Short mmCIF file of C-alpha atoms in Angstrom, two decimals:
data_model
loop_
_atom_site.label_atom_id
_atom_site.label_comp_id
_atom_site.label_asym_id
_atom_site.label_seq_id
_atom_site.Cartn_x
_atom_site.Cartn_y
_atom_site.Cartn_z
CA MET J 1239 46.37 116.94 80.50
CA LEU J 1240 45.33 120.23 82.09
CA ARG J 1241 46.41 119.03 85.53
CA SER J 1242 49.98 118.16 84.55
CA ALA J 1243 50.42 121.13 82.20
CA ILE J 1244 49.27 123.76 84.69
CA VAL J 1245 50.91 122.34 87.78
CA ARG J 1246 54.27 122.02 86.07
CA GLY J 1247 53.86 125.37 84.30
CA CYS J 1248 54.81 123.97 80.90
CA HIS J 1249 53.18 124.30 77.48
CA VAL J 1250 51.47 121.40 75.76
CA PHE J 1251 52.83 122.32 72.32
CA ALA J 1252 55.67 119.85 71.87
CA LEU J 1253 55.36 118.64 68.28
CA LEU J 1254 58.77 117.86 66.83
CA SER J 1255 60.52 118.88 70.05
CA LEU J 1256 62.04 115.44 70.46
CA CYS J 1257 63.52 115.09 67.00
CA LEU J 1258 64.81 118.67 67.07
CA ALA J 1259 66.58 118.15 70.41
CA PRO J 1260 70.30 117.40 70.69
CA SER J 1261 71.00 113.70 70.67
CA ALA J 1262 73.93 111.35 70.40
CA PRO J 1263 74.13 108.04 68.55
CA LEU J 1264 73.81 104.72 70.31
CA ARG J 1265 77.00 102.72 70.74
CA ALA J 1266 77.30 99.70 68.48
CA GLN J 1267 76.80 97.27 71.35
CA ASP J 1268 73.49 98.96 72.23
CA LEU J 1269 71.98 98.62 68.76
CA VAL J 1270 69.68 95.93 67.52
CA LEU J 1271 69.97 94.84 63.89
CA ASP J 1272 69.67 98.02 61.82
CA GLU J 1273 67.11 98.40 59.07
CA ILE J 1274 65.37 101.04 56.99
CA VAL J 1275 62.07 101.89 58.68
CA ALA J 1276 60.90 104.80 56.52
CA ILE J 1277 61.70 106.79 53.39
CA VAL J 1278 60.52 110.41 53.04
CA ALA J 1279 61.29 111.82 49.57
CA ASP J 1280 65.07 111.14 49.38
CA ARG J 1281 65.52 110.97 53.18
CA ILE J 1282 66.17 107.48 54.57
CA ILE J 1283 65.25 106.87 58.23
CA VAL J 1284 66.89 103.87 59.88
CA ARG J 1285 65.85 101.98 62.97
CA SER J 1286 68.97 102.93 64.95
CA GLU J 1287 68.10 106.62 64.54
CA ILE J 1288 64.69 106.10 66.15
CA ASP J 1289 66.16 103.79 68.81
CA GLY J 1290 68.65 106.51 69.72
CA LEU J 1291 65.99 109.21 70.02
CA VAL J 1292 63.79 106.95 72.14
CA GLN J 1293 66.75 106.28 74.42
CA VAL J 1294 67.49 110.00 74.78
CA MET J 1295 63.84 110.71 75.55
CA GLY J 1296 63.80 107.92 78.13
CA ASN J 1297 66.96 109.25 79.81
CA GLN J 1298 65.76 112.86 79.87
CA GLN J 1299 62.13 112.27 80.85
CA GLY J 1300 62.30 108.98 82.72
CA LEU J 1301 60.00 107.20 80.24
CA PRO J 1302 60.22 103.43 79.86
CA TYR J 1303 60.63 101.98 76.39
CA THR J 1304 57.39 100.90 74.71
CA ASP J 1305 56.55 100.08 71.11
CA GLU J 1306 53.94 102.84 71.24
CA LEU J 1307 56.60 105.40 72.21
CA TRP J 1308 58.86 104.11 69.43
CA HIS J 1309 56.11 104.64 66.84
CA GLN J 1310 55.32 108.11 68.18
CA VAL J 1311 58.96 109.13 67.81
CA LEU J 1312 59.06 107.71 64.28
CA GLU J 1313 55.98 109.74 63.32
CA GLN J 1314 57.64 112.90 64.63
CA VAL J 1315 60.82 112.23 62.64
CA ILE J 1316 58.71 111.66 59.52
CA ASP J 1317 56.89 114.94 60.21
CA GLN J 1318 60.20 116.79 60.40
CA ALA J 1319 61.39 115.22 57.17
CA VAL J 1320 58.14 116.23 55.44
CA LEU J 1321 58.53 119.80 56.72
CA THR J 1322 62.13 119.90 55.53
CA GLU J 1323 61.16 118.67 52.06
CA HIS J 1324 58.50 121.37 51.69
CA ALA J 1325 60.88 124.02 53.06
CA LYS J 1326 63.45 123.08 50.41
CA ARG J 1327 60.83 123.59 47.73
CA ASP J 1328 59.99 127.08 49.06
CA THR J 1329 62.44 129.54 47.52
CA ASN J 1330 61.46 132.18 50.10
CA ILE J 1331 62.96 130.10 52.93
CA VAL J 1332 66.73 130.53 53.18
CA VAL J 1333 69.15 129.48 55.90
CA SER J 1334 72.52 131.26 56.00
CA GLU J 1335 75.83 129.63 56.87
CA ASP J 1336 76.07 131.95 59.89
CA GLN J 1337 72.73 130.65 61.18
CA ILE J 1338 73.96 127.08 60.79
CA ASP J 1339 77.23 127.89 62.59
CA GLN J 1340 75.39 129.54 65.47
CA SER J 1341 72.95 126.66 65.84
CA LEU J 1342 75.78 124.12 65.70
CA ASP J 1343 77.69 126.03 68.38
CA GLN J 1344 74.65 125.97 70.66
CA ARG J 1345 74.02 122.29 70.02
CA ILE J 1346 77.62 121.22 70.61
CA GLU J 1347 77.76 123.37 73.75
CA THR J 1348 74.56 121.77 75.08
CA MET J 1349 75.72 118.25 74.36
CA THR J 1350 79.15 118.92 75.86
CA ALA J 1351 77.57 120.23 79.06
CA GLN J 1352 75.13 117.31 79.28
CA LEU J 1353 77.82 114.69 78.70
CA GLY J 1354 80.45 116.24 80.97
CA GLY J 1355 82.98 117.61 78.51
CA THR J 1356 84.36 117.48 74.97
CA ALA J 1357 86.33 114.30 75.65
CA ARG J 1358 83.16 112.41 76.58
CA LEU J 1359 81.35 113.78 73.52
CA GLU J 1360 84.14 112.64 71.21
CA GLU J 1361 84.26 109.25 72.93
CA LEU J 1362 80.52 108.75 72.46
CA TYR J 1363 80.60 109.71 68.77
CA GLY J 1364 83.92 107.99 68.12
CA MET J 1365 85.35 110.98 66.27
CA PRO J 1366 86.89 114.42 66.97
CA GLU J 1367 84.58 117.38 67.53
CA ILE J 1368 85.43 118.93 64.16
CA GLN J 1369 84.12 115.78 62.43
CA ILE J 1370 81.01 115.75 64.64
CA ARG J 1371 80.28 119.29 63.47
CA ALA J 1372 80.75 118.30 59.84
CA ASP J 1373 78.44 115.30 60.22
CA LEU J 1374 75.74 117.40 61.93
CA ARG J 1375 75.87 120.29 59.46
CA ASP J 1376 73.36 119.00 56.90
CA GLU J 1377 71.03 117.84 59.66
CA THR J 1378 71.23 121.28 61.27
CA ARG J 1379 70.42 122.99 57.96
CA ASP J 1380 67.40 120.73 57.49
CA ARG J 1381 66.20 121.44 61.03
CA LEU J 1382 66.45 125.20 60.59
CA LEU J 1383 64.56 125.01 57.29
CA ALA J 1384 61.80 122.99 58.95
CA GLU J 1385 61.64 125.41 61.89
CA GLN J 1386 61.22 128.38 59.55
CA LEU J 1387 58.40 126.74 57.65
CA GLN J 1388 56.74 125.64 60.87
CA GLY J 1389 57.10 129.13 62.32
CA GLN J 1390 55.42 130.71 59.32
CA LYS J 1391 52.41 128.51 59.92
CA ILE J 1392 51.94 128.66 63.69
CA ASN J 1393 53.48 131.92 64.89
CA THR J 1394 50.66 133.96 63.37
CA LEU J 1395 47.98 131.89 65.10
CA ARG J 1396 46.01 133.77 67.74
CA ILE J 1397 43.28 132.75 70.13
CA THR J 1398 40.25 134.77 71.23
CA PRO J 1399 38.92 135.03 74.79
CA THR J 1400 35.86 133.09 73.68
CA GLU J 1401 38.04 130.24 72.41
CA VAL J 1402 40.01 130.24 75.68
CA ARG J 1403 36.85 129.95 77.75
CA GLU J 1404 35.42 127.23 75.52
CA TRP J 1405 38.68 125.27 75.75
CA PHE J 1406 38.73 125.56 79.54
CA ALA J 1407 35.06 124.63 79.87
CA GLN J 1408 35.71 121.12 78.51
CA PHE J 1409 37.42 120.13 81.79
CA PRO J 1410 35.07 119.12 84.65
CA THR J 1411 35.47 121.35 87.69
CA ASP J 1412 36.27 118.44 90.01
CA SER J 1413 39.15 117.42 87.71
CA LEU J 1414 40.91 120.79 87.89
CA PRO J 1415 44.16 120.82 89.90
CA GLU J 1416 44.84 122.76 93.07
CA LEU J 1417 47.59 125.33 92.56
CA PRO J 1418 49.92 126.37 95.38
CA GLU J 1419 50.36 130.03 96.33
CA ILE J 1420 51.47 132.24 93.44
CA VAL J 1421 53.33 135.55 93.65
CA ARG J 1422 54.56 138.19 91.26
CA VAL J 1423 57.72 139.95 92.49
CA SER J 1424 60.53 142.28 91.45
CA HIS J 1425 63.84 142.86 93.18
CA ILE J 1426 66.96 145.03 93.25
CA VAL J 1427 70.23 143.18 93.80
CA ARG J 1428 73.59 144.27 95.17
CA TYR J 1429 76.61 142.02 95.54
CA PRO J 1430 78.66 142.02 98.75
CA SER J 1431 82.22 143.30 98.65
CA ILE J 1432 84.75 140.53 98.28
CA SER J 1433 87.16 140.51 101.21
CA PRO J 1434 90.89 141.00 100.48
CA GLU J 1435 91.52 137.76 102.39
CA ALA J 1436 89.27 135.74 100.05
CA GLU J 1437 90.85 137.30 96.95
CA ARG J 1438 94.36 136.63 98.28
CA GLU J 1439 93.48 133.02 99.06
CA ALA J 1440 92.15 132.36 95.54
CA LEU J 1441 95.17 134.06 93.98
CA GLU J 1442 97.56 131.96 96.07
CA ILE J 1443 95.83 128.74 94.98
CA ILE J 1444 95.87 129.57 91.26
CA THR J 1445 99.50 130.72 91.51
CA ALA J 1446 100.52 127.45 93.16
CA ILE J 1447 98.74 125.50 90.41
CA ARG J 1448 100.55 127.52 87.74
CA ASP J 1449 103.91 126.97 89.42
CA SER J 1450 103.31 123.21 89.43
CA ILE J 1451 102.52 123.22 85.71
CA VAL J 1452 105.52 125.39 84.81
CA ALA J 1453 107.81 123.12 86.84
CA ASP J 1454 106.47 120.11 84.88
CA ARG J 1455 105.20 118.46 88.05
CA SER J 1456 101.70 118.33 86.53
CA THR J 1457 99.94 119.15 83.27
CA LEU J 1458 97.26 121.77 82.83
CA TYR J 1459 94.87 118.97 81.87
CA GLU J 1460 95.51 117.09 85.13
CA MET J 1461 95.31 120.18 87.33
CA ALA J 1462 92.08 121.34 85.67
CA GLN J 1463 90.47 117.97 86.33
CA ARG J 1464 91.59 118.07 89.98
CA PHE J 1465 91.10 121.70 90.93
CA SER J 1466 89.22 123.80 88.36
CA GLU J 1467 85.90 125.12 89.63
CA ASP J 1468 84.54 125.68 86.12
CA LEU J 1469 82.18 122.69 86.10
CA GLY J 1470 81.59 123.02 82.37
CA SER J 1471 85.20 122.24 81.45
CA ALA J 1472 86.97 120.63 84.43
CA SER J 1473 86.22 117.07 83.32
CA SER J 1474 87.70 117.77 79.88
CA GLY J 1475 90.89 119.27 81.29
CA GLY J 1476 89.64 122.85 81.14
CA ARG J 1477 89.35 122.89 77.35
CA TYR J 1478 86.97 124.96 75.23
CA GLU J 1479 87.12 124.75 71.44
CA ASP J 1480 86.04 127.23 68.74
CA MET J 1481 85.07 130.01 71.13
CA VAL J 1482 84.46 133.48 69.66
CA LEU J 1483 86.34 136.16 71.59
CA GLY J 1484 83.29 138.42 71.56
CA ASP J 1485 81.32 135.79 73.49
CA LEU J 1486 83.79 135.80 76.40
CA VAL J 1487 83.75 138.25 79.30
CA PRO J 1488 86.09 141.20 78.49
CA GLU J 1489 88.75 140.34 81.09
CA PHE J 1490 89.05 136.80 79.75
CA ALA J 1491 88.87 137.81 76.09
CA ALA J 1492 91.67 140.35 76.55
CA VAL J 1493 94.09 137.66 77.74
CA ALA J 1494 92.93 135.10 75.16
CA ALA J 1495 93.44 137.64 72.37
CA ARG J 1496 97.00 138.69 73.21
CA ILE J 1497 98.74 135.67 74.71
CA ALA J 1498 101.00 133.66 72.40
CA PRO J 1499 99.72 130.19 71.49
CA ARG J 1500 100.90 127.43 73.86
CA GLU J 1501 102.06 130.01 76.43
CA LEU J 1502 100.63 129.75 79.95
CA SER J 1503 99.24 133.06 81.17
CA GLN J 1504 99.91 134.70 84.48
CA PRO J 1505 96.97 134.52 86.92
CA PHE J 1506 94.24 137.05 86.10
CA GLN J 1507 90.84 137.92 87.50
CA SER J 1508 87.39 137.91 85.89
CA PRO J 1509 83.90 138.22 87.44
CA PHE J 1510 84.05 134.44 88.00
CA GLY J 1511 87.30 134.34 89.98
CA TYR J 1512 90.99 133.80 89.17
CA HIS J 1513 92.18 132.00 86.04
CA ILE J 1514 95.22 130.76 84.25
CA LEU J 1515 94.83 130.28 80.50
CA ARG J 1516 96.59 128.61 77.60
CA VAL J 1517 95.55 129.28 74.00
CA ASN J 1518 95.89 126.04 72.06
CA GLU J 1519 95.02 127.65 68.72
CA ARG J 1520 93.74 131.02 67.55
CA VAL J 1521 92.37 131.79 64.08
CA GLY J 1522 91.10 135.34 63.76
CA ASP J 1523 88.72 135.91 66.66
CA VAL J 1524 88.08 132.18 67.21
CA VAL J 1525 90.12 130.48 69.92
CA ASP J 1526 90.67 126.99 71.24
CA PHE J 1527 91.87 127.31 74.84
CA SER J 1528 92.29 125.50 78.13
CA HIS J 1529 91.95 127.19 81.51
CA ILE J 1530 91.66 126.65 85.24
CA LEU J 1531 89.29 128.66 87.43
CA ILE J 1532 89.49 129.13 91.16
CA ASN J 1533 86.43 130.84 92.64
CA ILE J 1534 86.68 133.51 95.31
CA ASP J 1535 85.09 132.30 98.54
CA GLN J 1536 81.91 134.37 98.78
CA SER J 1537 81.31 133.28 102.37
CA LYS J 1538 84.18 135.59 103.35
CA SER J 1539 82.65 138.61 101.61
CA ASP J 1540 81.53 141.76 103.43
CA PRO J 1541 77.84 142.59 102.84
CA SER J 1542 77.76 145.80 104.88
CA GLU J 1543 78.17 148.15 101.92
CA ALA J 1544 75.51 146.35 99.88
CA ILE J 1545 73.07 146.36 102.81
CA ALA J 1546 73.64 150.06 103.50
CA PHE J 1547 73.10 150.91 99.83
CA LEU J 1548 69.84 148.94 99.67
CA ASP J 1549 68.61 150.51 102.92
CA VAL J 1550 69.10 154.02 101.53
CA LEU J 1551 67.59 153.04 98.17
CA ARG J 1552 64.51 151.50 99.83
CA ASP J 1553 63.97 154.63 101.95
CA SER J 1554 64.23 156.83 98.86
CA ILE J 1555 61.73 154.73 96.90
CA VAL J 1556 59.23 154.69 99.78
CA THR J 1557 59.66 158.34 100.82
CA TYR J 1558 59.68 159.94 97.40
CA GLU J 1559 57.48 157.32 95.66
CA LEU J 1560 60.16 156.61 93.08
CA PRO J 1561 59.30 153.92 90.48
CA PHE J 1562 60.73 150.61 91.63
CA GLU J 1563 61.22 149.52 88.01
CA LEU J 1564 63.31 152.59 87.20
CA MET J 1565 65.46 152.16 90.32
CA ALA J 1566 66.03 148.49 89.43
CA ARG J 1567 67.20 149.43 85.94
CA ARG J 1568 69.62 151.99 87.37
CA HIS J 1569 70.95 150.27 90.47
CA SER J 1570 70.44 146.48 90.41
CA GLU J 1571 73.66 144.56 89.81
CA GLU J 1572 71.92 141.43 88.51
CA GLU J 1573 71.96 142.23 84.78
CA THR J 1574 69.29 139.77 83.64
CA THR J 1575 66.58 141.22 85.89
CA ALA J 1576 67.85 144.81 85.88
CA GLU J 1577 67.20 145.01 82.13
CA ILE J 1578 63.50 144.27 82.72
CA GLY J 1579 63.01 146.52 85.71
CA GLY J 1580 63.84 143.91 88.33
CA ARG J 1581 60.98 141.58 87.36
CA MET J 1582 61.43 137.95 88.34
CA ILE J 1583 60.29 135.48 85.66
CA ASP J 1584 60.27 131.72 85.30
CA PRO J 1585 63.31 131.10 83.02
CA SER J 1586 61.71 128.01 81.49
CA SER J 1587 58.34 129.53 80.57
CA GLY J 1588 58.84 133.31 80.72
CA GLU J 1589 55.86 133.65 83.07
CA ARG J 1590 55.74 136.29 85.79
CA ASP J 1591 53.43 134.36 88.12
CA LEU J 1592 55.71 132.16 90.23
CA PHE J 1593 54.96 129.37 92.67
CA VAL J 1594 56.24 130.44 96.09
CA ASP J 1595 57.34 126.91 96.98
CA ALA J 1596 59.53 126.78 93.87
CA LEU J 1597 61.28 130.05 94.77
CA GLY J 1598 62.79 128.58 97.91
CA PRO J 1599 62.80 129.43 101.64
CA GLU J 1600 64.69 132.74 101.28
CA TRP J 1601 62.01 134.13 98.98
CA LYS J 1602 59.17 132.64 100.98
CA ALA J 1603 60.40 134.29 104.16
CA ASN J 1604 60.31 137.64 102.34
CA THR J 1605 57.01 137.33 100.53
CA ASP J 1606 55.12 135.93 103.53
CA THR J 1607 55.60 139.21 105.41
CA LEU J 1608 54.81 141.66 102.58
CA ALA J 1609 51.58 143.35 101.56
CA ILE J 1610 50.93 144.15 97.90
CA ASP J 1611 53.26 146.95 96.67
CA GLU J 1612 55.28 146.78 99.89
CA ILE J 1613 59.08 146.63 99.67
CA SER J 1614 61.12 144.37 101.93
CA TYR J 1615 64.17 145.33 103.93
CA PRO J 1616 67.52 144.00 102.62
CA SER J 1617 67.98 140.25 102.93
CA GLU J 1618 70.42 137.64 101.67
CA VAL J 1619 69.53 135.59 98.59
CA THR J 1620 71.06 132.85 96.47
CA LEU J 1621 70.59 133.82 92.81
CA LEU J 1622 69.85 131.44 89.94
CA ASP J 1623 73.54 131.29 88.99
CA GLY J 1624 74.39 130.18 92.53
CA SER J 1625 76.02 133.42 93.62
CA LEU J 1626 75.23 135.03 96.97
CA ALA J 1627 73.84 138.55 97.05
CA TRP J 1628 71.56 140.90 98.97
CA HIS J 1629 68.31 142.32 97.65
CA ILE J 1630 65.13 144.24 98.37
CA VAL J 1631 61.88 142.74 97.08
CA MET J 1632 58.60 144.31 95.96
CA LEU J 1633 55.49 142.11 96.09
CA GLN J 1634 53.20 143.02 93.20
CA ARG J 1635 50.64 140.19 93.26
CA ARG J 1636 49.67 137.33 95.54
CA VAL J 1637 47.20 134.54 94.75
CA PRO J 1638 46.57 132.10 97.62
CA ALA J 1639 46.51 128.35 96.99
CA HIS J 1640 43.37 127.65 94.96
CA ARG J 1641 41.69 125.44 92.39
CA VAL J 1642 42.50 126.57 88.84
CA ASP J 1643 40.11 129.34 87.84
CA ILE J 1644 39.56 131.07 84.50
CA GLU J 1645 39.54 134.54 86.07
CA THR J 1646 42.50 134.16 88.41
CA ASP J 1647 44.68 132.11 86.07
CA TYR J 1648 43.57 133.46 82.69
CA ALA J 1649 47.07 134.15 81.31
CA ARG J 1650 48.28 130.64 82.14
CA ILE J 1651 45.14 129.03 80.69
CA GLU J 1652 45.33 131.22 77.59
CA ALA J 1653 48.88 130.01 76.90
CA LEU J 1654 47.82 126.37 77.27
CA ALA J 1655 44.77 126.84 75.07
CA LEU J 1656 46.86 128.55 72.38
CA ASP J 1657 49.40 125.74 72.46
CA ASP J 1658 46.62 123.18 72.07
CA LYS J 1659 45.22 125.12 69.12
CA ARG J 1660 48.67 125.20 67.53
CA ASN J 1661 49.04 121.46 68.10
CA ARG J 1662 45.76 120.71 66.36
CA GLU J 1663 46.41 123.11 63.49
CA MET J 1664 49.93 121.77 63.02
CA ARG J 1665 48.67 118.18 62.94
CA ARG J 1666 46.01 119.05 60.36
CA TRP J 1667 48.54 120.90 58.21
CA LEU J 1668 51.15 118.14 58.42
CA ASP J 1669 48.58 115.58 57.28
CA ILE J 1670 48.00 117.74 54.20
CA LEU J 1671 51.75 118.16 53.58
CA ARG J 1672 52.29 114.40 53.84
CA GLY J 1673 49.92 113.92 50.96
CA ASP J 1674 52.32 115.82 48.69
CA VAL J 1675 55.52 113.97 49.68
CA TYR J 1676 56.52 110.37 49.05
CA VAL J 1677 56.38 108.53 52.40
CA GLU J 1678 56.99 104.79 52.72
CA LYS J 1679 57.24 102.76 55.92
CA ARG J 1680 59.09 99.49 56.26
CA GLY J 1681 60.07 96.85 58.80
CA LYS J 1682 59.23 97.68 62.39
CA ALA J 1683 57.36 100.78 61.21
CA LEU J 1684 54.67 98.52 59.72
CA GLU J 1685 53.74 97.11 63.11
CA VAL J 1686 50.36 98.35 64.30
CA ILE J 1687 50.51 99.65 67.90
CA ASN J 1688 47.30 101.09 69.35
CA GLY J 1689 46.15 102.10 65.92
CA PRO J 1690 49.01 103.78 63.95
CA THR J 1691 48.51 103.29 60.22
CA ALA J 1692 50.89 101.04 58.35
CA GLY J 1693 51.63 103.55 55.62
CA ASN J 1694 50.47 106.64 53.78
#
């Protein structure tokens, strides 16, 4: 367990993560004969629900179907239902309609992105998106209630240094994994100037697309599927539904707010490139729209201004011993890292210690030549969003490849130990909660696989 958790940099606390994740129902031809497999208070759990979750887990994590996995998923769904029942009894736990709406938006957005568009989502569910939202609303409320109750129990848990060391000591030294080189870095980013030629080329393409639509030679749906470079909507004909204007970039929101419904906009520019836009429906500040995006070719950009700026900034930091963090906040054009003083973090775990190999060759070439607290000269980099930029990098920590060690890797081990403690405490607490809720298992749930009990 320690080997896989540390090497992959993920936490071991995963209770309920499967049944709280977005999922879609199985198609009728994929289902075996349906049956009730469990009842928790007034919540009925059917076999197809568990089959669907097992299928999603298999697709996402590459796990083969086994009866043991099926039973594990069932137990997690029962745990969630028990949590929800207790949360409903607790008058101090309240979920607002706004919270439900926000969670639903995130869930629909995630599923749409995973499936390749709204059309595919509606095809899979066999109903329009508005009905999908309605069907998921009660489930979303129950999930949020369960999360609140769970959070009250585990978020206050802490772990002492003694507990961390005792937890780590249970693993034999020869079983501990070797970790690759780790670095801690910050950077300041500047984007190259887009060349007039690249802007003109993108504008000409989007204008030609608009002319074709206006002349009725093609539809916006067809042209979006063929040419739009917004990967999140191209497959669904460029359509986004129920988008709040405040969530859109200002340049896009301004057009979406003023254009008449069903009218095709003139080409306009946003930080992403050139667009044309049609509002299908607008109610207050919520819009349903379709658009086409043509990116500006960044390979034709001019980096000279960005490089010169970073050269001067680096000299100023080194000469006058200016705080790198302060300069990053003031001058970096990558907003996500500028807000935290230029610090690079693992987006999946929030950790600052990063594996050099995972950063890629551009970063490795930089960090290999730097001493601690040294700042690199400007170099080109591909950012997490895929855009090209130039940056200067400060190396703040380097740990050579090594066997996991409590002193060197304390923060990482502490997080794993805390997650394990939360797992154990959550399991103990859920066993107590189950004793106060009616739980009955039926059918396939009564099969005994590697020791699961047949009932409560």
